[in-house]
Amino acid sequence: MKLTFPHMGSIYIPISALFRHLGIEVIVPPPSSQRTLSLGSKYSPEFACLPLKVNVGNYIEAMEQGADTIVMAGGVGPCRFGFYGEVEREILKDLGYDFEMIIIDPPQGRIRPVLKQLGRLVGPARVRDVIYALRLCWEKIAAIDQVEKLAVKVRPLEAIKKQTTKAVNEILSKIDGAETIEATRSALREGLAILRSLPKAEGPPPLKVGLVGEIYVLLEPFANLNVETRLGELGCEVERSIYLGDWIKRHVIGDIFRLRRHNRIEDLAKPYLGHFVGGHGLETVAHTVDYARRGFDGVIQVLPLTCMPEIVAESILPRVSRDLNIPVLTLVFDEHSSDVGVITRLEAFVDLMRQRRGNMGELRECVATLV
Amino acid sequence: MRGYLGIDVGSVSTNIIVMDESDNVIHSIYLRTQGQPIKMIQQGLSEVAALYPDMKVLGVGTTGSGRVLASVVVGADCVKNEITAHAVASAREIPDVQTVIEIGGQDSKIIILRHGVVVDFAMNTVCAAGTGSFLDHQATRLGIPIEEFGGLALKANVPVRIAGRCAVFAESDMIHKQQTGHRIEDIIAGLCEALVRNYLNNVGKGKEILPPVVFQGGVAANAGMTRAFEKALGFPVIVPKHHAVMGAIGAAILAKEEVARNPRPTRFRGFEVKDNEYAVSTFECKGCPNRCEVINLSLQGDTLARWGDRCGRWSSQLP
């Protein structure tokens, strides 16, 4: 068995570690590129959203390298994603590929079917090995999140352009190469030290921008045309509403053990949207409210074209923006998106936030003289 | 004479303006880009040099989708996106402006200002229905010079309803209305109304459009469009004198501000730029799987600038 899976940001690092330690040969698809997208768009329905097209491209490129088994997540709810594994299998079958597809549905409190699917993968591995593999996988997820969270704070201050991104790529490849929990931890320690020691430039304090939206486009820099990096290079500290570790804690672990924890974040959306609309629509509205209350300079929503949950959120965000006095920019991505258009909008949005901050600075000075 | 240059390189037009030290636009040039931005910039600069042989340039600003290329070619002090440039120019012209409607050759945008500060903006995304290129095409098809197109719309009795969501379907709908015998004036007025409807529903959606509204960009020359906007919005729409070159004006103003903030000699390469031999080439970087398309701009064999690489491997080799 030569196993592969679709890309989503850095998720290939923990996932490939997990399967490698279960004794399975893993073929990581080549990083998503224009070729991936061209292949995917060619064979996918036109009105499917960007994630499906990139997935299909990933599979084809992995199978060119000999992969014969695909692991894909399933899903429930109004978002089409739940059906993507099935559609992708049919597309690849029609193309004549010989492979097996394992679709892992969310447990929704029933762990047995999940274990059954996983059991096909685990095979003869011993329980001790399975536990170690899971622990290593988790360790890597946590390490990546920490690196990415520090990188967004360092990037707007970097003295040499693009050095943060370069360092992050090197650190991530070390974390990817670490074969034990210990090695992962030391790669993380070294990485964080490197990021902290990068030379800083003098300048105005960075703007704070919240990034919200659909999980795939949010986590995959290829899909969002590197919006997080670009904002950083324009002098913004970016906080993403979804990091892999937090998301897994809530949705996978929470789901398995049926932890219906009361969630504060979703309550924030109440005045605007009171119920689940699929995907991350509700969270998008909630996090925008949260960022506004925490005094962020702006919020950027990213979504793939035709994403229903995010369109619901998009239509609500102008009201949130007006009520809470926070600028919101929506960026929609599909296979036709171009760098030039995105850069222009991001630059203009950064100008807008700077101007606002300038005025608010004056306002604060006025208040100070009054007092 | 001493002054500033503003250069706006768009997909359809390349505009250059000369601004004196008191912010007066003393000359403006509107050229068709025709896919050759460098040539058009050079042509525009030689016109400026011929008209003002003793001009001392204090600062240069570039904007538009070709702003980075233009900034390297001429040596700019300030490179700014067209949204900010248009807002700056508009606020200078009408200080209390609250809404800017800008329709150019390929782009249309809306900018919302409050108390002189941009608070919101939007730009058309994948569709160019209702922009200058489409109107141009229709004028050509009907055999009417584009300059007279708007004037004809004003002579309409009852504008015909045209489906304006998509340029291609708007054209077939117009042909259908022609064949049922409607007056050409009524059809053109109907088209203007359809394009305004399309703009307000797509670009202006969700935005609070308050007066004073400034209408600028090449399409603002079309009186029929202005009339249609006024009809739809219910209040007057201001078309500034230099409506077609507002981006370039904004770029010049921003360059002046930049030079005032950091006093230093301008980076302008001088009017010799018009005679330089620039060459652009591209290659695919094979350093990593991103396979970035790297663009290389050179002057007489020396590399001036590179862009397009995500990691900075090529662009960072240059000062």
XYZ file of C-alpha atoms in Angstrom, chain A residues 30-34 161-162 165-166 169 221-222 225-226 230 233 314 318 322 327-329 334 336 339-341 343-349 351-352 355-356 359, chain B residues 64-65 67 79-84 88 107 114-126 205-208 289-291 308-313 315-316:
78
model
C 4.107 17.422 -4.680
C 3.281 20.847 -3.179
C 0.221 22.340 -4.865
C 1.275 24.290 -7.940
C -0.232 25.763 -11.088
C 12.521 41.198 3.310
C 11.143 37.639 3.168
C 9.192 33.122 5.361
C 12.541 31.605 4.448
C 10.202 26.999 5.541
C -1.338 29.458 1.143
C -1.463 28.181 -2.430
C -2.334 33.349 -2.940
C -0.248 33.763 0.234
C 1.710 39.277 1.924
C 5.201 41.933 4.443
C -20.332 37.636 3.614
C -21.253 44.614 6.242
C -20.919 49.110 10.500
C -13.264 47.475 8.161
C -13.877 44.118 6.487
C -12.498 42.999 3.131
C -11.019 30.284 -7.683
C -8.922 32.324 -12.190
C -1.813 37.807 -7.797
C -2.137 41.304 -9.238
C -5.778 41.757 -8.215
C -2.133 42.573 -4.113
C -3.968 45.739 -5.193
C -6.840 45.039 -2.817
C -4.565 44.135 0.086
C -2.444 47.262 -0.395
C -5.539 49.462 -0.533
C -6.939 47.776 2.575
C -3.736 52.019 3.403
C -7.308 52.247 4.658
C -5.405 56.127 7.622
C -7.961 55.097 10.215
C -7.030 59.576 12.654
C -2.441 51.420 -11.857
C -1.958 47.746 -12.592
C 2.618 50.666 -11.363
C 4.243 53.538 -5.943
C 0.621 53.321 -4.891
C -2.360 51.120 -5.712
C -5.059 52.735 -7.836
C -7.727 52.589 -5.129
C -5.790 54.847 -2.766
C -6.641 60.908 -2.744
C -11.955 47.963 -13.744
C -16.003 59.660 5.590
C -14.327 62.842 6.844
C -11.642 62.518 4.181
C -10.678 58.973 5.166
C -11.303 55.856 3.075
C -13.520 53.564 5.149
C -14.526 50.971 2.577
C -13.959 50.043 -1.041
C -14.796 47.357 -3.573
C -13.607 46.479 -7.031
C -15.204 44.376 -9.759
C -13.841 40.864 -9.696
C -14.127 38.527 -12.642
C -23.609 46.099 -3.100
C -23.889 46.573 0.648
C -22.234 50.003 0.571
C -23.822 53.185 1.856
C 7.817 23.339 -6.575
C 6.166 26.779 -6.585
C 7.643 27.232 -10.068
C 7.237 37.400 -9.365
C 9.302 35.141 -7.075
C 7.584 34.318 -3.822
C 10.690 33.584 -1.778
C 12.809 36.569 -2.816
C 15.559 34.372 -4.265
C 14.370 39.868 -6.420
C 16.548 40.111 -3.310
